[in-house]
GROMACS .gro file of C-alpha atoms in nm:
model
  384
    1MET     CA    1   0.000   0.000   0.000
    2ILE     CA    2   0.114   0.354  -0.072
    3SER     CA    3  -0.034   0.679   0.053
    4PHE     CA    4   0.025   1.018  -0.098
    5SER     CA    5  -0.109   1.372  -0.092
    6PHE     CA    6   0.014   1.667  -0.293
    7ALA     CA    7  -0.122   1.963  -0.098
    8PRO     CA    8  -0.099   2.261  -0.090
    9GLN     CA    9  -0.267   2.451  -0.368
   10ILE     CA   10   0.012   2.577  -0.594
   11VAL     CA   11  -0.014   2.899  -0.793
   12PHE     CA   12   0.278   2.905  -1.037
   13GLY     CA   13   0.372   3.163  -1.298
   14TYR     CA   14   0.614   3.434  -1.396
   15GLY     CA   15   0.486   3.754  -1.234
   16CYS     CA   16   0.213   3.584  -1.030
   17LEU     CA   17   0.311   3.774  -0.714
   18ASN     CA   18   0.036   4.015  -0.815
   19ARG     CA   19  -0.217   3.746  -0.715
   20VAL     CA   20  -0.125   3.766  -0.346
   21GLY     CA   21  -0.403   4.012  -0.266
   22PHE     CA   22  -0.671   3.804  -0.438
   23LEU     CA   23  -0.546   3.485  -0.273
   24SER     CA   24  -0.545   3.653   0.066
   25LEU     CA   25  -0.906   3.759   0.013
   26PHE     CA   26  -0.985   3.400  -0.081
   27LEU     CA   27  -0.848   3.298   0.261
   28LYS     CA   28  -1.060   3.570   0.426
   29THR     CA   29  -0.747   3.747   0.551
   30GLN     CA   30  -0.802   4.072   0.737
   31ASN     CA   31  -0.462   4.131   0.897
   32ALA     CA   32  -0.160   3.964   0.735
   33PHE     CA   33   0.166   3.894   0.917
   34ILE     CA   34   0.447   3.912   0.661
   35ILE     CA   35   0.753   3.709   0.758
   36THR     CA   36   1.078   3.775   0.572
   37ASP     CA   37   1.443   3.874   0.616
   38SER     CA   38   1.615   4.210   0.584
   39GLU     CA   39   1.775   4.128   0.248
   40ILE     CA   40   1.445   4.036   0.084
   41GLU     CA   41   1.293   4.353   0.225
   42LYS     CA   42   1.572   4.559   0.066
   43LEU     CA   43   1.488   4.410  -0.274
   44GLY     CA   44   1.143   4.567  -0.255
   45PHE     CA   45   0.946   4.241  -0.265
   46VAL     CA   46   0.783   4.301   0.073
   47ASN     CA   47   0.672   4.648  -0.030
   48LYS     CA   48   0.507   4.498  -0.339
   49VAL     CA   49   0.323   4.243  -0.127
   50GLN     CA   50   0.199   4.517   0.104
   51LYS     CA   51   0.075   4.723  -0.189
   52TYR     CA   52  -0.116   4.427  -0.337
   53LEU     CA   53  -0.268   4.359   0.004
   54GLU     CA   54  -0.363   4.724   0.049
   55LEU     CA   55  -0.539   4.723  -0.288
   56SER     CA   56  -0.745   4.432  -0.155
   57GLY     CA   57  -0.827   4.616   0.167
   58ILE     CA   58  -0.601   4.399   0.383
   59LYS     CA   59  -0.382   4.536   0.663
   60SER     CA   60  -0.033   4.397   0.720
   61ASN     CA   61   0.258   4.391   0.964
   62VAL     CA   62   0.615   4.290   0.883
   63PHE     CA   63   0.853   4.068   1.082
   64ASN     CA   64   1.191   4.087   0.904
   65GLU     CA   65   1.429   3.930   1.155
   66ILE     CA   66   1.474   3.581   1.008
   67GLU     CA   67   1.841   3.494   0.969
   68PRO     CA   68   2.016   3.219   0.769
   69ASN     CA   69   1.996   2.901   0.978
   70PRO     CA   70   1.736   3.076   1.199
   71GLN     CA   71   1.764   3.044   1.575
   72GLU     CA   72   1.496   2.918   1.811
   73GLU     CA   73   1.477   3.255   1.987
   74THR     CA   74   1.393   3.431   1.660
   75VAL     CA   75   1.083   3.225   1.586
   76ILE     CA   76   0.966   3.253   1.946
   77LYS     CA   77   0.986   3.631   1.907
   78GLY     CA   78   0.798   3.608   1.577
   79ALA     CA   79   0.515   3.414   1.740
   80LYS     CA   80   0.482   3.678   2.010
   81GLU     CA   81   0.464   3.954   1.748
   82PHE     CA   82   0.200   3.763   1.550
   83LYS     CA   83  -0.018   3.758   1.859
   84SER     CA   84   0.050   4.118   1.959
   85THR     CA   85  -0.053   4.246   1.614
   86ASN     CA   86  -0.377   4.044   1.613
   87SER     CA   87  -0.278   3.890   1.280
   88ASP     CA   88  -0.479   3.610   1.125
   89THR     CA   89  -0.275   3.489   0.825
   90VAL     CA   90   0.097   3.441   0.763
   91ILE     CA   91   0.252   3.548   0.434
   92ALA     CA   92   0.610   3.420   0.415
   93ILE     CA   93   0.834   3.559   0.142
   94GLY     CA   94   1.195   3.449   0.120
   95GLY     CA   95   1.415   3.143   0.102
   96GLY     CA   96   1.383   2.820   0.294
   97SER     CA   97   1.486   2.974   0.626
   98VAL     CA   98   1.200   3.223   0.604
   99LEU     CA   99   0.940   2.968   0.494
  100ASP     CA  100   1.045   2.717   0.761
  101SER     CA  101   1.044   2.986   1.030
  102ALA     CA  102   0.695   3.092   0.927
  103LYS     CA  103   0.567   2.737   0.970
  104ILE     CA  104   0.717   2.713   1.317
  105ILE     CA  105   0.583   3.055   1.416
  106ARG     CA  106   0.234   2.935   1.324
  107LEU     CA  107   0.287   2.625   1.536
  108LEU     CA  108   0.397   2.824   1.840
  109VAL     CA  109   0.107   3.066   1.800
  110LYS     CA  110  -0.142   2.779   1.818
  111GLN     CA  111   0.021   2.519   2.042
  112GLY     CA  112   0.269   2.724   2.245
  113GLY     CA  113   0.604   2.614   2.383
  114LYS     CA  114   0.933   2.635   2.199
  115PRO     CA  115   1.048   2.465   1.876
  116SER     CA  116   1.265   2.206   2.050
  117ASP     CA  117   0.952   2.077   2.225
  118TYR     CA  118   0.844   1.943   1.884
  119ASN     CA  119   1.179   1.796   1.778
  120CYS     CA  120   1.096   1.478   1.587
  121LYS     CA  121   1.382   1.303   1.769
  122THR     CA  122   1.186   1.322   2.092
  123SER     CA  123   0.825   1.347   1.974
  124THR     CA  124   0.606   1.193   1.706
  125ILE     CA  125   0.458   1.348   1.395
  126MET     CA  126   0.132   1.372   1.593
  127ALA     CA  127   0.289   1.636   1.821
  128VAL     CA  128   0.181   1.892   1.562
  129HIS     CA  129  -0.189   1.821   1.576
  130GLU     CA  130  -0.394   2.142   1.572
  131MET     CA  131  -0.520   2.348   1.280
  132LEU     CA  132  -0.266   2.628   1.245
  133PRO     CA  133  -0.313   2.982   1.112
  134LEU     CA  134  -0.325   2.993   0.732
  135GLN     CA  135  -0.003   3.054   0.536
  136ILE     CA  136   0.082   3.174   0.188
  137SER     CA  137   0.442   3.077   0.107
  138ILE     CA  138   0.628   3.276  -0.158
  139PRO     CA  139   0.977   3.135  -0.232
  140THR     CA  140   1.242   3.374  -0.362
  141THR     CA  141   1.494   3.099  -0.436
  142SER     CA  142   1.476   2.773  -0.630
  143GLY     CA  143   1.593   2.521  -0.377
  144THR     CA  144   1.431   2.415  -0.054
  145GLY     CA  145   1.081   2.319  -0.164
  146SER     CA  146   0.965   2.436   0.179
  147GLU     CA  147   0.660   2.595   0.020
  148VAL     CA  148   0.512   2.248  -0.035
  149SER     CA  149   0.661   2.042   0.250
  150ILE     CA  150   0.545   1.926   0.593
  151VAL     CA  151   0.893   1.982   0.736
  152ALA     CA  152   1.041   2.285   0.914
  153MET     CA  153   1.384   2.332   1.067
  154VAL     CA  154   1.535   2.571   1.317
  155THR     CA  155   1.866   2.586   1.504
  156SER     CA  156   1.876   2.537   1.880
  157GLY     CA  157   2.227   2.595   2.009
  158HIS     CA  158   2.440   2.393   1.767
  159GLU     CA  159   2.168   2.141   1.683
  160LYS     CA  160   1.928   2.145   1.391
  161VAL     CA  161   1.577   2.079   1.519
  162THR     CA  162   1.352   1.907   1.267
  163ILE     CA  163   0.976   1.940   1.310
  164LEU     CA  164   0.732   1.725   1.112
  165GLY     CA  165   0.358   1.755   1.086
  166TYR     CA  166   0.090   1.776   0.820
  167PRO     CA  167  -0.063   2.093   0.973
  168LEU     CA  168   0.269   2.271   0.902
  169ILE     CA  169   0.213   2.263   0.527
  170SER     CA  170   0.137   2.595   0.360
  171THR     CA  171  -0.222   2.671   0.266
  172ILE     CA  172  -0.110   2.814  -0.069
  173ALA     CA  173   0.229   2.807  -0.240
  174LEU     CA  174   0.268   3.114  -0.462
  175VAL     CA  175   0.567   3.038  -0.685
  176ASP     CA  176   0.679   3.333  -0.897
  177PRO     CA  177   1.005   3.260  -1.085
  178LYS     CA  178   1.046   3.634  -1.144
  179LEU     CA  179   1.145   3.670  -0.779
  180THR     CA  180   1.448   3.446  -0.833
  181MET     CA  181   1.597   3.667  -1.106
  182SER     CA  182   1.786   3.870  -0.848
  183CYS     CA  183   1.956   3.566  -0.691
  184PRO     CA  184   2.336   3.597  -0.725
  185PRO     CA  185   2.524   3.308  -0.891
  186ASN     CA  186   2.653   3.153  -0.567
  187LEU     CA  187   2.304   3.144  -0.414
  188THR     CA  188   2.160   3.009  -0.739
  189ALA     CA  189   2.419   2.730  -0.730
  190MET     CA  190   2.366   2.633  -0.367
  191CYS     CA  191   1.988   2.638  -0.387
  192GLY     CA  192   1.988   2.446  -0.714
  193MET     CA  193   2.203   2.171  -0.567
  194ASP     CA  194   1.974   2.162  -0.264
  195ALA     CA  195   1.681   2.091  -0.495
  196LEU     CA  196   1.883   1.831  -0.685
  197THR     CA  197   1.974   1.657  -0.360
  198HIS     CA  198   1.607   1.649  -0.259
  199ALA     CA  199   1.510   1.490  -0.589
  200ILE     CA  200   1.791   1.232  -0.593
  201GLU     CA  201   1.754   1.128  -0.229
  202ALA     CA  202   1.377   1.100  -0.267
  203PHE     CA  203   1.422   0.882  -0.576
  204ILE     CA  204   1.654   0.634  -0.402
  205SER     CA  205   1.474   0.646  -0.066
  206LEU     CA  206   1.364   0.322   0.100
  207ARG     CA  207   1.004   0.438   0.078
  208ILE     CA  208   0.808   0.320  -0.224
  209ASN     CA  209   0.599   0.575  -0.411
  210PRO     CA  210   0.601   0.558  -0.793
  211VAL     CA  211   0.405   0.883  -0.820
  212ALA     CA  212   0.670   1.071  -0.623
  213ASP     CA  213   0.937   0.904  -0.837
  214MET     CA  214   0.787   1.069  -1.145
  215PHE     CA  215   0.826   1.406  -0.976
  216SER     CA  216   1.186   1.325  -0.880
  217LEU     CA  217   1.280   1.229  -1.234
  218GLN     CA  218   1.122   1.543  -1.376
  219ALA     CA  219   1.300   1.762  -1.120
  220ILE     CA  220   1.639   1.599  -1.177
  221THR     CA  221   1.611   1.641  -1.553
  222LEU     CA  222   1.504   2.005  -1.527
  223ILE     CA  223   1.784   2.091  -1.286
  224TYR     CA  224   2.048   1.917  -1.497
  225GLN     CA  225   1.932   2.107  -1.804
  226ASN     CA  226   1.884   2.449  -1.643
  227LEU     CA  227   2.095   2.504  -1.331
  228LYS     CA  228   2.416   2.588  -1.514
  229LYS     CA  229   2.225   2.822  -1.745
  230ALA     CA  230   2.069   3.007  -1.451
  231TYR     CA  231   2.409   3.024  -1.279
  232LEU     CA  232   2.584   3.171  -1.583
  233ASN     CA  233   2.301   3.407  -1.676
  234GLY     CA  234   2.064   3.503  -1.398
  235GLN     CA  235   1.841   3.683  -1.647
  236ASP     CA  236   1.766   3.366  -1.843
  237VAL     CA  237   1.390   3.364  -1.788
  238ILE     CA  238   1.332   3.011  -1.917
  239ALA     CA  239   1.607   2.867  -1.698
  240ARG     CA  240   1.467   3.049  -1.395
  241ILE     CA  241   1.114   2.925  -1.464
  242ASN     CA  242   1.237   2.567  -1.503
  243MET     CA  243   1.444   2.586  -1.185
  244SER     CA  244   1.148   2.719  -0.986
  245LEU     CA  245   0.932   2.437  -1.117
  246ALA     CA  246   1.203   2.180  -1.042
  247ALA     CA  247   1.251   2.298  -0.684
  248THR     CA  248   0.878   2.283  -0.614
  249VAL     CA  249   0.837   1.943  -0.778
  250ALA     CA  250   1.140   1.808  -0.588
  251GLY     CA  251   0.978   1.931  -0.268
  252MET     CA  252   0.663   1.739  -0.355
  253ALA     CA  253   0.874   1.427  -0.408
  254PHE     CA  254   1.066   1.436  -0.081
  255ASN     CA  255   0.749   1.528   0.105
  256GLN     CA  256   0.630   1.176   0.017
  257LYS     CA  257   0.955   0.979   0.038
  258SER     CA  258   1.183   1.183   0.266
  259VAL     CA  259   1.557   1.214   0.202
  260GLY     CA  260   1.868   1.032   0.323
  261LEU     CA  261   2.225   1.037   0.448
  262VAL     CA  262   2.320   1.356   0.262
  263HIS     CA  263   2.069   1.551   0.468
  264ALA     CA  264   2.157   1.366   0.788
  265CYS     CA  265   2.515   1.486   0.746
  266SER     CA  266   2.442   1.833   0.611
  267HIS     CA  267   2.201   1.922   0.892
  268GLN     CA  268   2.490   1.896   1.138
  269LEU     CA  269   2.719   2.103   0.916
  270SER     CA  270   2.462   2.382   0.924
  271GLY     CA  271   2.405   2.355   1.299
  272GLN     CA  272   2.767   2.303   1.406
  273CYS     CA  273   2.960   2.497   1.142
  274ASN     CA  274   2.691   2.736   1.015
  275LEU     CA  275   2.731   2.619   0.655
  276PRO     CA  276   2.445   2.711   0.421
  277HIS     CA  277   2.224   2.404   0.385
  278GLY     CA  278   2.244   2.389   0.006
  279LEU     CA  279   2.623   2.420   0.007
  280ALA     CA  280   2.658   2.141   0.262
  281ASN     CA  281   2.429   1.918   0.055
  282ALA     CA  282   2.622   1.988  -0.265
  283ILE     CA  283   2.959   1.894  -0.116
  284ILE     CA  284   2.833   1.584   0.066
  285LEU     CA  285   2.616   1.453  -0.221
  286PRO     CA  286   2.881   1.278  -0.438
  287HIS     CA  287   3.032   1.103  -0.137
  288VAL     CA  288   2.699   0.965  -0.018
  289LEU     CA  289   2.613   0.862  -0.374
  290ARG     CA  290   2.926   0.644  -0.374
  291VAL     CA  291   2.842   0.500  -0.033
  292ASN     CA  292   2.492   0.407  -0.153
  293LYS     CA  293   2.599   0.285  -0.496
  294LYS     CA  294   2.603  -0.085  -0.416
  295VAL     CA  295   2.236  -0.082  -0.312
  296SER     CA  296   2.109   0.189  -0.550
  297MET     CA  297   2.281   0.091  -0.872
  298SER     CA  298   1.966   0.031  -1.074
  299GLN     CA  299   1.825   0.371  -0.973
  300TYR     CA  300   2.153   0.540  -1.069
  301VAL     CA  301   2.134   0.381  -1.413
  302THR     CA  302   1.778   0.511  -1.449
  303LEU     CA  303   1.892   0.860  -1.351
  304ALA     CA  304   2.191   0.851  -1.584
  305THR     CA  305   1.962   0.748  -1.868
  306ALA     CA  306   1.718   1.029  -1.784
  307LEU     CA  307   2.004   1.279  -1.808
  308GLY     CA  308   2.088   1.150  -2.155
  309LEU     CA  309   2.435   1.028  -2.062
  310ASP     CA  310   2.609   0.795  -2.305
  311LEU     CA  311   2.610   0.457  -2.133
  312THR     CA  312   2.709   0.254  -2.438
  313LYS     CA  313   2.897  -0.063  -2.342
  314LEU     CA  314   2.901   0.037  -1.975
  315SER     CA  315   2.817  -0.208  -1.699
  316ASP     CA  316   2.565  -0.098  -1.436
  317ASP     CA  317   2.853  -0.027  -1.200
  318GLU     CA  318   3.030   0.186  -1.462
  319ALA     CA  319   2.707   0.365  -1.555
  320SER     CA  320   2.646   0.444  -1.189
  321GLU     CA  321   2.993   0.590  -1.155
  322ARG     CA  322   2.933   0.790  -1.473
  323PHE     CA  323   2.626   0.941  -1.307
  324ILE     CA  324   2.821   1.035  -0.992
  325LEU     CA  325   3.099   1.191  -1.200
  326GLU     CA  326   2.839   1.401  -1.380
  327ILE     CA  327   2.714   1.535  -1.046
  328GLU     CA  328   3.073   1.622  -0.950
  329LYS     CA  329   3.119   1.792  -1.286
  330LEU     CA  330   2.806   2.001  -1.234
  331ASN     CA  331   2.928   2.105  -0.889
  332LYS     CA  332   3.256   2.222  -1.040
  333GLU     CA  333   3.087   2.409  -1.326
  334ILE     CA  334   2.876   2.615  -1.085
  335GLY     CA  335   3.155   2.699  -0.842
  336ILE     CA  336   3.077   2.461  -0.557
  337PRO     CA  337   3.389   2.391  -0.345
  338GLU     CA  338   3.507   2.033  -0.368
  339LYS     CA  339   3.589   1.992   0.000
  340LEU     CA  340   3.440   2.099   0.332
  341ALA     CA  341   3.779   2.228   0.446
  342GLU     CA  342   3.750   2.502   0.183
  343CYS     CA  343   3.444   2.625   0.375
  344GLY     CA  344   3.621   2.634   0.711
  345VAL     CA  345   3.519   2.293   0.844
  346LYS     CA  346   3.794   2.137   1.057
  347GLU     CA  347   3.872   1.776   1.136
  348SER     CA  348   3.804   1.858   1.501
  349ASP     CA  349   3.442   1.939   1.409
  350ILE     CA  350   3.366   1.587   1.292
  351ALA     CA  351   3.340   1.405   1.625
  352ALA     CA  352   3.066   1.633   1.757
  353MET     CA  353   2.855   1.592   1.442
  354ILE     CA  354   2.860   1.213   1.416
  355PRO     CA  355   2.604   1.123   1.690
  356ASN     CA  356   2.342   1.369   1.567
  357ALA     CA  357   2.393   1.269   1.204
  358THR     CA  358   2.354   0.901   1.293
  359SER     CA  359   2.027   0.965   1.477
  360ASP     CA  360   1.894   1.225   1.229
  361ILE     CA  361   1.547   1.136   1.102
  362SER     CA  362   1.670   1.164   0.743
  363ALA     CA  363   1.897   0.864   0.795
  364ILE     CA  364   1.597   0.634   0.842
  365THR     CA  365   1.512   0.632   0.470
  366ASN     CA  366   1.868   0.615   0.338
  367PRO     CA  367   1.891   0.312   0.105
  368LEU     CA  368   2.202   0.170   0.273
  369GLN     CA  369   2.125   0.050   0.623
  370PRO     CA  370   2.217   0.058   0.901
  371VAL     CA  371   2.353   0.411   0.916
  372THR     CA  372   2.630   0.361   1.170
  373LYS     CA  373   2.865   0.609   1.333
  374GLU     CA  374   3.147   0.456   1.130
  375LEU     CA  375   2.957   0.512   0.804
  376VAL     CA  376   2.882   0.874   0.891
  377GLU     CA  377   3.242   0.938   0.990
  378SER     CA  378   3.364   0.793   0.661
  379VAL     CA  379   3.140   1.034   0.468
  380TYR     CA  380   3.258   1.337   0.664
  381ARG     CA  381   3.624   1.241   0.623
  382ALA     CA  382   3.587   1.174   0.251
  383ALA     CA  383   3.426   1.516   0.207
  384LEU     CA  384   3.672   1.702   0.430
   0.00000   0.00000   0.00000
């Protein structure tokens, strides 16, 4: 038996930000709470949202304090401000950190406590059980897929706290590729590899869901064909549209099948070493692909074929390695560092990350099992 659901409603289109007022009216919004970060606000996107809301007769307040790898204290403050402004609907505009923070703010508004109370390591998916305030999620990058996922993450101390729950999912995902045109090349690269990692790990996950696999394949193909183009020319409208679609579709895939060892390792790199999530994923990905190769060979061949790689006269093992080499080549072409040490990670950081990576919820669906401390350490050392 398989079970799948592809909520939320998705509104997708170049320039569709202008629908935010209408969609807010559809949700019967009277007082919107806009969650964002200072950089997005500087780009003028928040001002546009406020103007569209005003034209629809909707009041709004702005909380712009979300940081990269957001801290627990920040979302607690956001929840307090939501309540103090008598807001009724969240509008989150930004990257994955903003969208995730918005989900958690909604949770704290309704159920109280602090984010670590809902850590999936110590509680079940049923911990998030109430109907939360409505949320319109507007991604400004093509990477996390947070606009369509039931997952949210926040940093508590040096640990990444993962929260799972169906009520966390956005009410509406408003995906406007035009908003990604201002992304600089390095951010385009990191976010694109984040989306690619989602799609690949979902495809090879232990969970079985052929519908989600179709989404993964589509996302992987789109990213392979368009990420380098978007990196080299941020004004390539078609590449940006395809990357936005790929990131959203990849999010729909991993929402059904979860991810794997790449994410288990990268979560700790973000929490312990403050590495951007997409960058950590990109560096770790080839090393985990090699670790998983012996149990995921047939899937790798399928992926290599989907990318149009020449597999003539290659064995499955050789075709799988050809696929991994192509991922490494893409990393290099878009300026991703080859090693973690280039990003400031030290050998002395590894020991503290191993236990949390081993017990990370993402490790449960990694195709190679069991995920031992020795396996995790080997990945970190290979990537260092």
